[in-house]
């Protein structure tokens, strides 16, 4: 089985790279890509864990682009993790994530629900390339007893339009497509069914988007058929994966169920000129 959409503790997943590879292998996955948000720091540990298990690793990332103030998740595959411009860009993305969480924490304290932001952003993990995100604030709000669930934290404070929400500064999807290509990678529009903005797809294709994520845990049969159809119409490669975020994350059901058909993977790998790894 092939799963090209997985997260680790390098972003908001709950499994360490080692644990993730173990869980994936146990679920029957033989080819995987870890696609942490705005970071590729897990790659070395993922490769080290995968090698002895005979699991093949495709380098991956999930970059948050911004189009008309809305987040657009773009997957990147087969890219060179040491590409300087890519590295600088991912650093910038993580810097903006940090800036945003600090500003949101300030708003939370003004709202009378303070959290210990220093503990979140000054952890050794954050210094070594971990990507920070709103789920950390949500967990801190739960831990401080201000809300009882992560969901409530988002609904009351953190979601767009709520009082502690702060906008992200990001690049346009077209710029992200170019950057991924410059790093030798192939970009894919992540979970378009979740994005629910199909009208932007033609402009992304015009900007050089080579692929689209058809298989995803949040896509039902109708979504998959629709995006399969769009892939055919625009001559796009097809990607897919579970978007597993680890045990207890609430995004667990897809591991070992949602996968990319081998023929789609062969086409993707051929386009990338990839010979395994
Ligand atoms: P960020 O990357 O900082 O914008 O945080 C986005 C992440 O927050 C998403 O990838 C989800 O995992 C999580 N998230 C967004 N909305 C909710 C929600 N209503 N409840 C729980 N988690 C959420
Ligand atoms: Zn995530
Ligand atoms: Fe995503
Ligand atoms: Fe994801």
CSV table of C-alpha atoms and ligand atoms in Angstrom, one decimal:
chain,number,residue,atom,x,y,z
A,1,UNK,CA,0.0,0.0,0.0
A,2,UNK,CA,1.1,3.5,-0.8
A,3,UNK,CA,0.3,6.5,1.5
A,4,UNK,CA,1.7,9.9,0.5
A,5,UNK,CA,0.1,12.1,3.2
A,6,UNK,CA,1.3,11.6,6.8
A,7,UNK,CA,2.2,13.8,9.7
A,8,UNK,CA,4.7,13.5,12.6
A,9,UNK,CA,5.6,15.4,15.7
A,10,UNK,CA,7.7,17.6,13.5
A,11,UNK,CA,4.4,19.4,12.9
A,12,UNK,CA,1.1,18.6,14.4
A,13,UNK,CA,1.1,14.8,14.3
A,14,UNK,CA,1.3,12.8,17.5
A,15,UNK,CA,3.6,10.1,16.3
A,16,UNK,CA,7.4,10.5,16.3
A,17,UNK,CA,9.0,9.7,13.0
A,18,UNK,CA,10.0,6.3,14.3
A,19,UNK,CA,6.6,5.5,15.7
A,20,UNK,CA,4.9,6.7,12.5
A,21,UNK,CA,7.0,4.4,10.3
A,22,UNK,CA,6.2,1.5,12.7
A,23,UNK,CA,2.5,2.2,12.6
A,24,UNK,CA,2.5,2.6,8.8
A,25,UNK,CA,4.4,-0.6,8.3
A,26,UNK,CA,2.0,-2.5,10.6
A,27,UNK,CA,-0.9,-1.1,8.5
A,28,UNK,CA,0.7,-2.6,5.4
A,29,UNK,CA,2.2,0.5,3.9
A,30,UNK,CA,5.3,-0.1,1.8
A,31,UNK,CA,5.8,3.3,0.3
A,32,UNK,CA,5.2,6.5,2.2
A,33,UNK,CA,5.7,10.2,2.3
A,34,UNK,CA,5.7,12.3,5.5
A,35,UNK,CA,4.2,15.6,4.6
A,36,UNK,CA,4.6,17.7,7.7
A,37,UNK,CA,3.3,21.3,7.6
A,38,UNK,CA,6.1,23.7,6.4
A,39,UNK,CA,9.0,21.4,7.5
A,40,UNK,CA,11.0,18.5,6.3
A,41,UNK,CA,13.0,17.9,9.5
A,42,UNK,CA,11.5,14.5,10.1
A,43,UNK,CA,12.9,13.1,6.8
A,44,UNK,CA,16.2,11.9,8.2
A,45,UNK,CA,14.6,10.0,11.1
A,46,UNK,CA,11.9,8.7,8.8
A,47,UNK,CA,14.4,7.3,6.4
A,48,UNK,CA,16.5,5.7,9.2
A,49,UNK,CA,13.4,4.0,10.6
A,50,UNK,CA,12.1,2.9,7.2
A,51,UNK,CA,15.2,1.4,5.8
A,52,UNK,CA,15.4,-1.7,8.0
A,53,UNK,CA,11.7,-2.3,7.6
A,54,UNK,CA,11.9,-2.3,3.8
A,55,UNK,CA,9.6,0.7,3.6
A,56,UNK,CA,10.3,3.2,0.7
A,57,UNK,CA,10.3,6.9,1.6
A,58,UNK,CA,9.4,9.7,-0.8
A,59,UNK,CA,10.5,13.1,0.5
A,60,UNK,CA,7.5,15.3,1.1
A,61,UNK,CA,6.1,18.4,2.6
A,62,UNK,CA,2.7,20.2,3.0
A,63,UNK,CA,3.1,23.9,2.5
A,64,UNK,CA,0.4,26.4,3.6
A,65,UNK,CA,-0.1,28.9,0.7
A,66,UNK,CA,-2.6,31.7,0.9
A,67,UNK,CA,-5.1,32.7,-1.7
A,68,UNK,CA,-7.6,35.6,-1.0
A,69,UNK,CA,-6.9,35.3,2.7
A,70,UNK,CA,-7.7,31.6,2.7
A,71,UNK,CA,-5.2,28.8,3.4
A,72,UNK,CA,-4.5,26.5,0.5
A,73,UNK,CA,-2.5,23.4,1.4
A,74,UNK,CA,0.0,22.4,-1.3
A,75,UNK,CA,1.8,19.1,-1.1
A,76,UNK,CA,5.3,18.7,-2.5
A,77,UNK,CA,7.0,15.4,-3.4
A,78,UNK,CA,10.4,14.2,-4.4
A,79,UNK,CA,12.0,17.5,-3.5
A,80,UNK,CA,15.5,18.1,-2.5
A,81,UNK,CA,15.4,18.7,1.3
A,82,UNK,CA,18.7,20.5,1.1
A,83,UNK,CA,17.7,23.0,-1.6
A,84,UNK,CA,18.7,26.4,-0.3
A,85,UNK,CA,15.7,28.4,-1.5
A,86,UNK,CA,13.3,25.8,-0.3
A,87,UNK,CA,15.0,25.7,3.1
A,88,UNK,CA,14.9,29.5,3.4
A,89,UNK,CA,11.3,29.6,2.5
A,90,UNK,CA,10.3,26.9,5.0
A,91,UNK,CA,12.2,28.8,7.7
A,92,UNK,CA,10.3,31.9,6.8
A,93,UNK,CA,7.0,30.0,6.9
A,94,UNK,CA,7.8,28.6,10.4
A,95,UNK,CA,8.9,32.1,11.5
A,96,UNK,CA,5.5,33.4,10.5
A,97,UNK,CA,3.8,30.5,12.4
A,98,UNK,CA,5.7,31.5,15.5
A,99,UNK,CA,4.8,35.2,15.1
A,100,UNK,CA,1.2,34.3,14.6
A,101,UNK,CA,1.0,32.1,17.7
A,102,UNK,CA,2.7,34.9,19.8
A,103,UNK,CA,0.2,37.4,18.6
A,104,UNK,CA,-2.7,35.0,19.2
A,105,UNK,CA,-1.4,34.3,22.7
A,106,UNK,CA,-1.4,38.0,23.5
A,107,UNK,CA,-5.0,38.2,22.4
A,108,UNK,CA,-5.9,35.2,24.6
A,109,UNK,CA,-4.4,36.9,27.6
A,110,UNK,CA,-6.4,40.0,26.9
A,111,UNK,CA,-9.4,37.9,26.7
A,112,UNK,CA,-8.7,36.5,30.2
A,113,UNK,CA,-7.6,33.1,29.1
A,114,UNK,CA,-3.8,33.2,29.2
A,115,UNK,CA,-1.6,30.3,28.1
A,116,UNK,CA,2.1,29.8,28.7
A,117,UNK,CA,3.3,30.8,25.2
A,118,UNK,CA,7.0,30.7,26.1
A,119,UNK,CA,6.8,27.0,26.9
A,120,UNK,CA,5.4,26.4,23.5
A,121,UNK,CA,7.7,28.4,21.3
A,122,UNK,CA,11.0,27.9,23.2
A,123,UNK,CA,10.9,24.2,23.3
A,124,UNK,CA,14.1,22.4,21.9
A,125,UNK,CA,11.8,20.9,19.3
A,126,UNK,CA,10.7,24.3,18.0
A,127,UNK,CA,14.3,25.4,17.7
A,128,UNK,CA,15.2,22.3,15.6
A,129,UNK,CA,12.7,22.8,12.9
A,130,UNK,CA,9.4,21.8,14.4
A,131,UNK,CA,6.5,23.6,12.8
A,132,UNK,CA,4.2,25.3,15.3
A,133,UNK,CA,0.4,25.7,14.8
A,134,UNK,CA,-2.9,26.6,16.4
A,135,UNK,CA,-3.4,23.1,17.7
A,136,UNK,CA,-0.6,23.9,20.3
A,137,UNK,CA,-2.6,26.9,21.5
A,138,UNK,CA,-5.8,24.8,21.6
A,139,UNK,CA,-4.1,22.1,23.7
A,140,UNK,CA,-2.7,24.8,26.0
A,141,UNK,CA,-6.2,26.3,26.5
A,142,UNK,CA,-7.4,22.8,27.4
A,143,UNK,CA,-4.5,22.2,29.8
A,144,UNK,CA,-5.1,25.5,31.5
A,145,UNK,CA,-8.7,24.6,32.0
A,146,UNK,CA,-10.1,27.5,29.9
A,147,UNK,CA,-12.0,25.1,27.6
A,148,UNK,CA,-12.7,21.4,27.8
A,149,UNK,CA,-11.8,20.3,24.3
A,150,UNK,CA,-9.6,21.4,21.4
A,151,UNK,CA,-12.7,21.8,19.3
A,152,UNK,CA,-14.1,24.2,21.8
A,153,UNK,CA,-10.8,26.1,21.8
A,154,UNK,CA,-11.1,26.6,18.0
A,155,UNK,CA,-14.8,27.4,18.1
A,156,UNK,CA,-14.5,30.0,20.8
A,157,UNK,CA,-11.1,31.6,20.2
A,158,UNK,CA,-8.9,30.3,17.4
A,159,UNK,CA,-10.9,29.8,14.2
A,160,UNK,CA,-11.2,32.4,11.6
A,161,UNK,CA,-13.6,35.1,12.8
A,162,UNK,CA,-13.1,34.3,16.4
A,163,UNK,CA,-11.5,36.8,18.8
A,164,UNK,CA,-8.0,35.4,19.1
A,165,UNK,CA,-7.6,34.7,15.4
A,166,UNK,CA,-4.6,36.3,13.7
A,167,UNK,CA,-4.0,36.0,9.9
A,168,UNK,CA,-1.1,34.3,8.5
A,169,UNK,CA,1.4,35.9,6.0
A,170,UNK,CA,1.9,33.4,3.2
A,171,UNK,CA,2.8,33.1,-0.5
A,172,UNK,CA,0.4,32.6,-3.3
A,173,UNK,CA,-0.2,29.0,-4.5
A,174,UNK,CA,1.6,29.9,-7.8
A,175,UNK,CA,4.7,30.9,-5.9
A,176,UNK,CA,4.7,27.7,-4.0
A,177,UNK,CA,4.3,25.6,-7.2
A,178,UNK,CA,7.4,27.4,-8.6
A,179,UNK,CA,9.4,26.9,-5.5
A,180,UNK,CA,8.6,23.2,-5.3
A,181,UNK,CA,9.5,22.8,-8.9
A,182,UNK,CA,12.8,24.7,-8.3
A,183,UNK,CA,13.6,22.2,-5.6
A,184,UNK,CA,13.1,19.4,-8.1
A,185,UNK,CA,9.7,18.4,-6.7
A,186,UNK,CA,6.1,17.9,-7.9
A,187,UNK,CA,3.4,19.9,-6.3
A,188,UNK,CA,-0.1,18.6,-5.7
A,189,UNK,CA,-3.2,20.5,-4.5
A,190,UNK,CA,-4.0,18.9,-1.1
A,191,UNK,CA,-7.5,17.6,-0.2
A,192,UNK,CA,-9.5,19.9,-2.7
A,193,UNK,CA,-12.7,18.4,-1.2
A,194,UNK,CA,-11.8,20.1,2.1
A,195,UNK,CA,-10.7,23.3,0.5
A,196,UNK,CA,-14.1,23.5,-1.4
A,197,UNK,CA,-12.8,26.1,-3.9
A,198,UNK,CA,-12.8,24.1,-7.1
A,199,UNK,CA,-13.1,27.4,-9.1
A,200,UNK,CA,-9.4,28.1,-8.3
A,201,UNK,CA,-8.2,24.9,-9.9
A,202,UNK,CA,-8.0,26.1,-13.5
A,203,UNK,CA,-5.8,29.1,-12.4
A,204,UNK,CA,-3.5,26.7,-10.4
A,205,UNK,CA,-3.2,24.5,-13.5
A,206,UNK,CA,-2.4,27.7,-15.6
A,207,UNK,CA,0.3,28.4,-12.9
A,208,UNK,CA,1.8,25.0,-13.6
A,209,UNK,CA,0.2,22.8,-11.0
A,210,UNK,CA,1.1,19.2,-12.0
A,211,UNK,CA,-1.0,17.1,-9.6
A,212,UNK,CA,-4.0,16.9,-7.4
A,213,UNK,CA,-4.8,14.9,-4.3
A,214,UNK,CA,-7.7,12.6,-5.3
A,215,UNK,CA,-7.5,10.0,-2.4
A,216,UNK,CA,-7.9,11.5,1.1
A,217,UNK,CA,-9.6,10.6,4.3
A,218,UNK,CA,-12.0,13.5,4.0
A,219,UNK,CA,-13.0,12.7,0.4
A,220,UNK,CA,-16.1,10.6,-0.1
A,221,UNK,CA,-16.8,8.6,-3.2
A,222,UNK,CA,-18.4,11.6,-4.9
A,223,UNK,CA,-15.3,13.8,-4.2
A,224,UNK,CA,-13.0,11.2,-5.5
A,225,UNK,CA,-14.9,10.8,-8.7
A,226,UNK,CA,-15.1,14.6,-9.2
A,227,UNK,CA,-11.3,15.1,-8.6
A,228,UNK,CA,-10.5,12.1,-10.8
A,229,UNK,CA,-12.5,13.8,-13.5
A,230,UNK,CA,-10.7,17.1,-13.1
A,231,UNK,CA,-7.4,15.3,-13.1
A,232,UNK,CA,-8.4,13.7,-16.5
A,233,UNK,CA,-9.7,17.0,-17.8
A,234,UNK,CA,-6.6,19.0,-17.0
A,235,UNK,CA,-4.1,16.2,-17.5
A,236,UNK,CA,-3.0,16.2,-13.9
A,237,UNK,CA,-1.1,13.5,-12.0
A,238,UNK,CA,-3.0,11.9,-9.1
A,239,UNK,CA,-1.8,11.7,-5.5
A,240,UNK,CA,-3.3,10.4,-2.3
A,241,UNK,CA,-2.9,9.5,1.3
A,242,UNK,CA,-4.6,9.2,4.7
A,243,UNK,CA,-3.5,12.5,6.3
A,244,UNK,CA,-3.0,10.5,9.5
A,245,UNK,CA,-2.0,12.6,12.5
A,246,UNK,CA,-1.3,9.9,15.0
A,247,UNK,CA,-3.2,7.9,17.6
A,248,UNK,CA,-5.7,10.0,19.6
A,249,UNK,CA,-5.5,12.9,17.1
A,250,UNK,CA,-9.0,12.4,15.8
A,251,UNK,CA,-7.5,11.8,12.3
A,252,UNK,CA,-6.7,8.2,12.5
A,253,UNK,CA,-9.3,6.3,10.5
A,254,UNK,CA,-7.5,6.5,7.2
A,255,UNK,CA,-4.3,4.8,8.0
A,256,UNK,CA,-4.1,1.6,6.0
A,257,UNK,CA,-7.4,2.4,4.3
A,258,UNK,CA,-6.9,5.5,2.1
A,259,UNK,CA,-4.1,4.8,-0.3
A,260,UNK,CA,-2.8,5.7,-3.7
A,261,UNK,CA,-3.1,3.1,-6.4
A,262,UNK,CA,0.2,1.8,-7.7
A,263,UNK,CA,-0.4,2.9,-11.3
A,264,UNK,CA,-0.8,6.6,-10.1
A,265,UNK,CA,2.3,6.3,-8.1
A,266,UNK,CA,4.3,4.9,-11.0
A,267,UNK,CA,3.2,7.9,-13.2
A,268,UNK,CA,4.2,10.3,-10.4
A,269,UNK,CA,7.6,8.7,-9.8
A,270,UNK,CA,8.2,8.6,-13.6
A,271,UNK,CA,7.5,12.3,-13.9
A,272,UNK,CA,9.9,13.0,-11.1
A,273,UNK,CA,12.6,10.8,-12.6
A,274,UNK,CA,12.7,9.0,-9.3
A,275,UNK,CA,14.4,5.7,-8.9
A,276,UNK,CA,13.5,4.8,-5.3
A,277,UNK,CA,14.8,5.7,-1.9
B,1,LIG,P1,-2.5,26.3,11.7
B,1,LIG,O1,-1.6,25.4,10.9
B,1,LIG,O2,-1.9,27.0,12.8
B,1,LIG,O3,-3.4,27.2,10.8
B,1,LIG,O4,-3.6,25.3,12.4
B,1,LIG,C1,-4.4,24.5,11.5
B,1,LIG,C2,-4.7,23.2,12.1
B,1,LIG,O5,-5.5,23.3,13.2
B,1,LIG,C3,-5.4,22.2,11.2
B,1,LIG,O6,-4.4,21.5,10.4
B,1,LIG,C4,-6.1,21.3,12.1
B,1,LIG,O7,-5.4,20.2,12.4
B,1,LIG,C5,-6.4,22.1,13.3
B,1,LIG,N1,-7.8,22.6,13.4
B,1,LIG,C6,-8.4,23.5,12.6
B,1,LIG,N2,-9.7,23.7,13.0
B,1,LIG,C7,-9.9,22.9,14.0
B,1,LIG,C8,-11.0,22.6,14.8
B,1,LIG,N3,-12.2,23.2,14.7
B,1,LIG,N4,-10.9,21.7,15.8
B,1,LIG,C9,-9.7,21.0,16.0
B,1,LIG,N5,-8.6,21.3,15.2
B,1,LIG,C10,-8.7,22.2,14.3
B,2,LIG,ZN1,-1.9,18.9,10.3
B,3,LIG,FE1,-3.8,19.8,5.0
B,4,LIG,FE1,-2.0,17.1,6.1
